[in-house]
Amino acid sequence: MHGYTQNKDDYLKRLRRIEGQVRGIAKMVDEDKYCIDILTQISAATRALQSVGLGLLEEHMGTCVIDAARAGAEEADTKVKEAADAIARLVRS
Amino acid sequence: MHGYTQNKDDYLKRLRRIEGQVRGIAKMVDEDKYCIDILTQISAATRALQSVGLGLLEEHMGTCVIDAARAGAEEADTKVKEAADAIARLVRS
Amino acid sequence: MHGYTQNKDDYLKRLRRIEGQVRGIAKMVDEDKYCIDILTQISAATRALQSVGLGLLEEHMGTCVIDAARAGAEEADTKVKEAADAIARLVRS
Amino acid sequence: MHGYTQNKDDYLKRLRRIEGQVRGIAKMVDEDKYCIDILTQISAATRALQSVGLGLLEEHMGTCVIDAARAGAEEADTKVKEAADAIARLVRS
């Protein structure tokens, strides 16, 4: 059980849609569509993917990090460090 | 014919791989994998998608924008404005 | 007292350096330096600023969020929501 | 003379404002302001800095890259490659 488990269906639906967006981008490339239109779709898919990431992260903080905080100082430190590293990767990607 | 046409196969291969990454992320969510591991995959897919966008953009500038520059001032202005807007969307997504 | 208080001097030093970087960028513009070199400095200053943000965020999570988690469910929810919103702003800027 | 020269005063004004924002952030840290409020200012300054970068880039493309396109294929290639690298740094910062 994780923070996102209760919203699993919503995340799965969003990820299927992003998968479809990426497939659509490949189709645009294959059909020699105009570059700028492809870039617009790439920005949209990127944003959708980051939005899923931000949602998962919020639920992770609201469950795992909070639970760790209650479990003890060391557990809390580990989880905060881990979450901070994941956030840095999101910010820099 | 567009700037990316000659590298089409490479772009298609990369986009198929990203599609697979997104499907893999959905599978991780479905199997209740650890949130931070899912976020790592999301950052990787985001980066791969932006990298495709940056490649397409470079080829677009090297062909369409350059051709427009040679066609005339007005064509050049239009294409530069359009490319700049696409870049802004990439930077902000 | 906040999470970052014990590292205040380090943050202040980094922010003074970023302030100097921005002043240097203005000087480059004023002296008609080459655009691409200015952009390189802008990327460096942006990255330095985000890095300060990521550091503050990690310390915020390690103190305020953790303290809230121990104080009660409602406090925890509020702080997690607030941190998640701040992260979303960082990711999208 | 560069693409941005005619808008130099505008860029200088914006950069002075960003410099003031960064100084304001240092002041907030020095006065132990609330972390999330500092992060909000960091996101705003980051966005303002990227916005200056996007403006400079658009003007660079509209002048240097366009001029290079008219000067010859090799010059065009060099300038497009250089601009694409600068864009990649902006996108990834």
XYZ file of C-alpha atoms in Angstrom:
372
model
C 0.000 0.000 0.000
C 1.313 3.392 -0.968
C 0.040 6.944 -0.868
C -1.181 6.769 -4.426
C -2.977 3.434 -4.099
C -6.391 4.913 -3.491
C -6.076 7.033 -6.643
C -4.519 4.249 -8.678
C -7.275 4.173 -11.289
C -6.930 7.888 -11.888
C -3.136 7.621 -12.315
C -3.486 4.617 -14.609
C -5.989 6.510 -16.758
C -3.686 9.521 -16.996
C -0.676 7.361 -17.841
C -2.619 5.513 -20.570
C -3.497 8.911 -22.019
C 0.167 10.010 -21.944
C 1.128 6.715 -23.587
C -1.393 7.566 -26.313
C 0.055 11.073 -26.619
C 3.559 9.656 -27.140
C 2.187 7.196 -29.727
C 0.478 10.144 -31.411
C 3.779 12.058 -31.492
C 5.472 9.064 -33.164
C 2.635 8.988 -35.720
C 3.140 12.718 -36.418
C 6.854 12.128 -37.017
C 6.068 9.140 -39.232
C 3.613 11.209 -41.291
C 6.063 14.129 -41.635
C 3.868 16.554 -39.725
C 5.063 20.079 -39.110
C 7.846 20.225 -36.543
C 6.330 22.993 -34.408
C 3.067 21.045 -34.056
C 5.046 18.023 -32.882
C 6.892 20.202 -30.342
C 3.548 21.450 -29.009
C 2.505 17.849 -28.385
C 5.852 17.058 -26.780
C 5.427 19.987 -24.358
C 1.906 18.801 -23.537
C 3.013 15.214 -22.879
C 5.985 16.407 -20.806
C 3.714 18.571 -18.701
C 1.207 15.747 -18.221
C 3.998 13.408 -17.138
C 5.388 15.945 -14.668
C 1.907 16.499 -13.341
C 1.576 12.758 -12.594
C 4.988 12.951 -10.904
C 3.914 15.908 -8.757
C 0.721 14.104 -7.763
C 2.567 10.929 -6.780
C 5.077 12.997 -4.844
C 2.398 14.818 -2.869
C 0.772 11.533 -1.902
C 4.149 10.047 -1.064
C 4.873 12.941 1.280
C 1.409 12.706 2.824
C 1.871 9.023 3.656
C 5.415 7.574 3.607
C 7.200 10.728 4.752
C 4.589 11.483 7.421
C 4.652 7.869 8.647
C 8.438 7.975 8.810
C 8.274 11.207 10.808
C 6.146 9.434 13.374
C 8.346 6.336 13.374
C 11.490 8.192 14.412
C 14.134 10.753 13.601
C 16.323 8.436 11.562
C 13.468 7.104 9.424
C 12.305 10.687 8.873
C 15.773 11.822 7.758
C 16.085 8.955 5.304
C 12.687 9.596 3.730
C 13.159 13.366 3.532
C 16.560 12.939 1.859
C 15.086 10.451 -0.601
C 12.134 12.708 -1.429
C 14.419 15.737 -1.824
C 16.583 13.833 -4.311
C 13.499 12.817 -6.300
C 12.298 16.443 -6.313
C 15.709 17.638 -7.563
C 15.509 15.131 -10.430
C 12.000 16.364 -11.324
C 13.051 20.034 -11.181
C 16.101 19.417 -13.360
C 14.394 17.236 -15.955
C 9.990 17.053 -46.100
C 11.132 18.485 -42.821
C 14.399 18.925 -41.017
C 13.913 15.707 -39.073
C 12.936 13.544 -42.043
C 16.388 12.118 -42.614
C 16.582 11.028 -38.968
C 13.001 9.826 -38.843
C 13.889 6.240 -37.982
C 16.000 7.381 -35.066
C 13.191 9.594 -33.717
C 10.639 6.832 -34.168
C 12.849 4.400 -32.294
C 13.334 6.859 -29.424
C 9.608 7.620 -29.246
C 8.737 3.877 -29.189
C 11.156 3.535 -26.283
C 9.518 6.458 -24.444
C 6.104 4.910 -25.103
C 7.454 1.735 -23.497
C 8.795 3.740 -20.548
C 5.360 5.290 -19.967
C 3.736 1.852 -20.202
C 6.317 0.626 -17.689
C 5.421 3.482 -15.341
C 1.742 2.528 -15.545
C 2.702 -1.081 -14.756
C 4.687 0.092 -11.714
C 1.661 2.055 -10.469
C -0.580 -0.942 -11.112
C 1.760 -3.239 -9.165
C 2.031 -0.776 -6.249
C 5.737 -0.211 -6.715
C 7.566 2.226 -4.469
C 6.699 5.818 -5.241
C 10.266 7.123 -5.427
C 11.191 4.449 -7.983
C 8.213 5.513 -10.108
C 9.326 9.154 -9.852
C 12.797 8.173 -11.064
C 11.235 6.596 -14.157
C 9.024 9.661 -14.684
C 12.085 11.941 -14.613
C 13.863 9.662 -17.099
C 10.895 9.601 -19.504
C 10.457 13.381 -19.196
C 14.101 13.923 -19.997
C 13.968 11.553 -22.973
C 10.896 13.357 -24.306
C 12.530 16.773 -23.939
C 15.611 15.435 -25.624
C 13.521 14.403 -28.658
C 11.976 17.884 -28.600
C 15.388 19.566 -28.517
C 16.580 17.397 -31.418
C 13.520 18.189 -33.536
C 13.919 21.867 -32.718
C 17.559 21.940 -33.781
C 16.713 20.308 -37.100
C 13.762 22.646 -37.531
C 16.021 25.667 -37.056
C 18.627 24.213 -39.408
C 16.098 23.779 -42.204
C 12.778 25.677 -41.952
C 14.138 28.722 -40.130
C 17.234 28.909 -42.333
C 15.129 28.488 -45.502
C 12.775 31.216 -44.303
C 15.742 33.510 -43.643
C 16.756 33.121 -47.268
C 13.200 33.525 -48.568
C 12.740 36.977 -47.048
C 12.499 39.142 -43.962
C 8.831 38.530 -43.331
C 9.102 34.749 -43.632
C 12.116 34.827 -41.336
C 10.265 36.879 -38.698
C 7.302 34.513 -38.738
C 9.444 31.406 -38.345
C 11.640 32.903 -35.634
C 8.583 33.997 -33.636
C 7.040 30.552 -34.019
C 10.238 28.775 -32.965
C 10.690 31.135 -29.983
C 7.153 30.351 -28.789
C 7.822 26.617 -29.075
C 11.079 27.034 -27.123
C 9.263 28.954 -24.379
C 6.746 26.111 -24.082
C 9.584 23.574 -23.791
C 11.440 25.653 -21.189
C 8.312 26.122 -19.105
C 7.082 22.535 -19.275
C 13.711 29.284 13.781
C 13.404 27.409 10.542
C 15.024 24.405 8.949
C 17.523 26.537 7.110
C 18.555 28.682 10.082
C 21.625 26.659 10.959
C 22.886 26.964 7.378
C 21.893 30.599 7.047
C 25.422 31.849 6.368
C 25.876 29.355 3.572
C 22.572 30.376 1.942
C 23.380 34.062 2.315
C 26.758 33.522 0.681
C 25.191 31.628 -2.220
C 22.509 34.280 -2.688
C 25.093 37.099 -2.669
C 26.954 35.189 -5.375
C 23.762 34.818 -7.447
C 23.062 38.533 -6.972
C 26.564 39.153 -8.356
C 25.868 36.809 -11.267
C 22.704 38.731 -12.159
C 24.617 42.024 -11.906
C 27.261 40.499 -14.174
C 24.574 39.526 -16.694
C 23.272 43.123 -16.715
C 26.844 44.310 -17.307
C 27.208 41.905 -20.231
C 23.990 43.258 -21.767
C 25.156 46.817 -21.157
C 28.495 46.100 -22.856
C 26.831 44.386 -25.839
C 28.409 41.026 -25.125
C 27.577 38.066 -27.322
C 24.065 36.787 -26.751
C 24.968 33.109 -26.375
C 27.509 33.950 -23.649
C 24.817 35.881 -21.797
C 22.462 32.902 -22.102
C 25.126 30.641 -20.619
C 25.319 32.924 -17.580
C 21.516 33.045 -17.324
C 21.362 29.236 -17.277
C 24.051 29.147 -14.590
C 22.275 31.721 -12.391
C 18.927 29.945 -12.869
C 20.472 26.654 -11.844
C 22.139 28.225 -8.795
C 18.839 29.783 -7.748
C 16.963 26.501 -8.140
C 19.662 24.767 -6.179
C 19.140 27.186 -3.260
C 15.398 26.503 -3.550
C 15.938 22.738 -3.461
C 18.178 23.084 -0.412
C 15.659 25.237 1.474
C 12.916 22.801 0.533
C 14.802 19.797 1.854
C 15.437 21.551 5.163
C 11.823 22.675 5.300
C 10.655 19.094 4.869
C 13.139 17.858 7.451
C 11.862 20.288 10.061
C 8.464 21.949 9.511
C 6.856 19.040 7.681
C 8.272 16.472 10.075
C 7.208 18.569 13.105
C 3.719 18.935 11.641
C 3.552 15.169 11.122
C 4.191 14.692 14.814
C 1.758 17.441 15.818
C -1.245 15.809 14.176
C -2.942 14.668 10.990
C -4.448 18.021 10.124
C -1.196 19.950 10.580
C 0.591 17.327 8.504
C -1.955 17.587 5.672
C -1.666 21.370 5.584
C 2.136 21.350 5.470
C 2.308 18.583 2.868
C -0.159 20.407 0.622
C 1.794 23.642 1.021
C 5.128 21.968 0.257
C 3.638 20.156 -2.761
C 2.393 23.459 -4.175
C 5.832 25.028 -3.703
C 7.448 22.032 -5.443
C 5.031 22.346 -8.372
C 6.004 26.010 -8.738
C 9.705 25.093 -8.727
C 9.222 22.287 -11.278
C 7.227 24.545 -13.595
C 9.496 27.567 -13.386
C 25.502 45.401 -32.208
C 23.353 42.437 -31.311
C 19.726 41.474 -31.648
C 18.938 42.749 -28.185
C 20.706 46.100 -28.504
C 17.597 48.058 -29.406
C 15.824 46.723 -26.316
C 18.834 47.067 -24.069
C 17.172 49.475 -21.653
C 14.265 47.114 -21.183
C 16.577 44.167 -20.467
C 18.687 46.219 -18.087
C 15.575 47.303 -16.208
C 14.361 43.699 -15.924
C 17.768 42.479 -14.776
C 17.999 45.228 -12.123
C 14.599 44.087 -10.887
C 15.771 40.451 -10.729
C 18.907 41.568 -8.893
C 16.589 43.285 -6.386
C 14.491 40.109 -6.125
C 17.575 38.042 -5.292
C 18.662 40.644 -2.714
C 15.140 40.462 -1.284
C 15.414 36.672 -1.029
C 18.706 37.014 0.870
C 17.001 39.490 3.197
C 14.145 37.015 3.801
C 16.675 34.299 4.689
C 18.538 36.710 6.946
C 15.312 37.658 8.742
C 14.255 34.000 9.153
C 11.157 34.373 7.005
C 8.960 31.375 6.343
C 10.589 28.902 3.982
C 7.608 28.496 1.644
C 7.407 32.279 1.129
C 11.096 32.300 0.215
C 10.501 29.458 -2.263
C 7.705 31.465 -3.873
C 10.129 34.336 -4.445
C 12.780 31.957 -5.779
C 10.296 30.565 -8.318
C 9.358 34.112 -9.358
C 12.992 35.196 -9.792
C 13.809 31.998 -11.696
C 10.903 32.570 -14.031
C 11.874 36.219 -14.585
C 15.440 35.172 -15.379
C 14.305 32.507 -17.835
C 11.989 35.027 -19.423
C 14.936 37.381 -20.051
C 16.818 34.403 -21.522
C 13.924 33.529 -23.837
C 13.697 37.152 -24.998
C 17.426 37.383 -25.725
C 17.263 34.076 -27.544
C 14.389 35.179 -29.769
C 16.258 38.340 -30.720
C 19.433 36.353 -31.277
C 17.625 34.025 -33.676
C 15.991 36.962 -35.439
C 19.347 38.622 -36.095
C 22.523 36.513 -35.754
C 21.000 33.228 -36.877
C 19.113 34.863 -39.751
C 22.214 36.805 -40.836
C 24.260 33.619 -40.718
C 21.637 31.850 -42.838
C 22.095 34.500 -45.500
C 25.887 34.434 -45.215
C 26.198 30.766 -46.107
C 25.494 27.157 -45.199
C 28.474 26.729 -42.934
C 27.836 29.914 -40.946
C 24.180 28.883 -40.622
C 25.100 25.431 -39.312
C 27.465 26.874 -36.740
C 24.932 29.386 -35.417
C 22.071 26.864 -35.336
C 24.201 24.365 -33.410
C 25.262 27.077 -30.963
C 21.683 28.281 -30.440
C 20.430 24.702 -30.000
C 23.041 24.076 -27.294
C 22.004 27.273 -25.490
C 18.347 26.216 -25.702
C 19.183 22.792 -24.262
C 20.938 24.463 -21.325
C 17.886 26.691 -20.720
C 15.455 23.754 -20.934
C 17.545 21.674 -18.531
C 18.188 24.426 -15.997
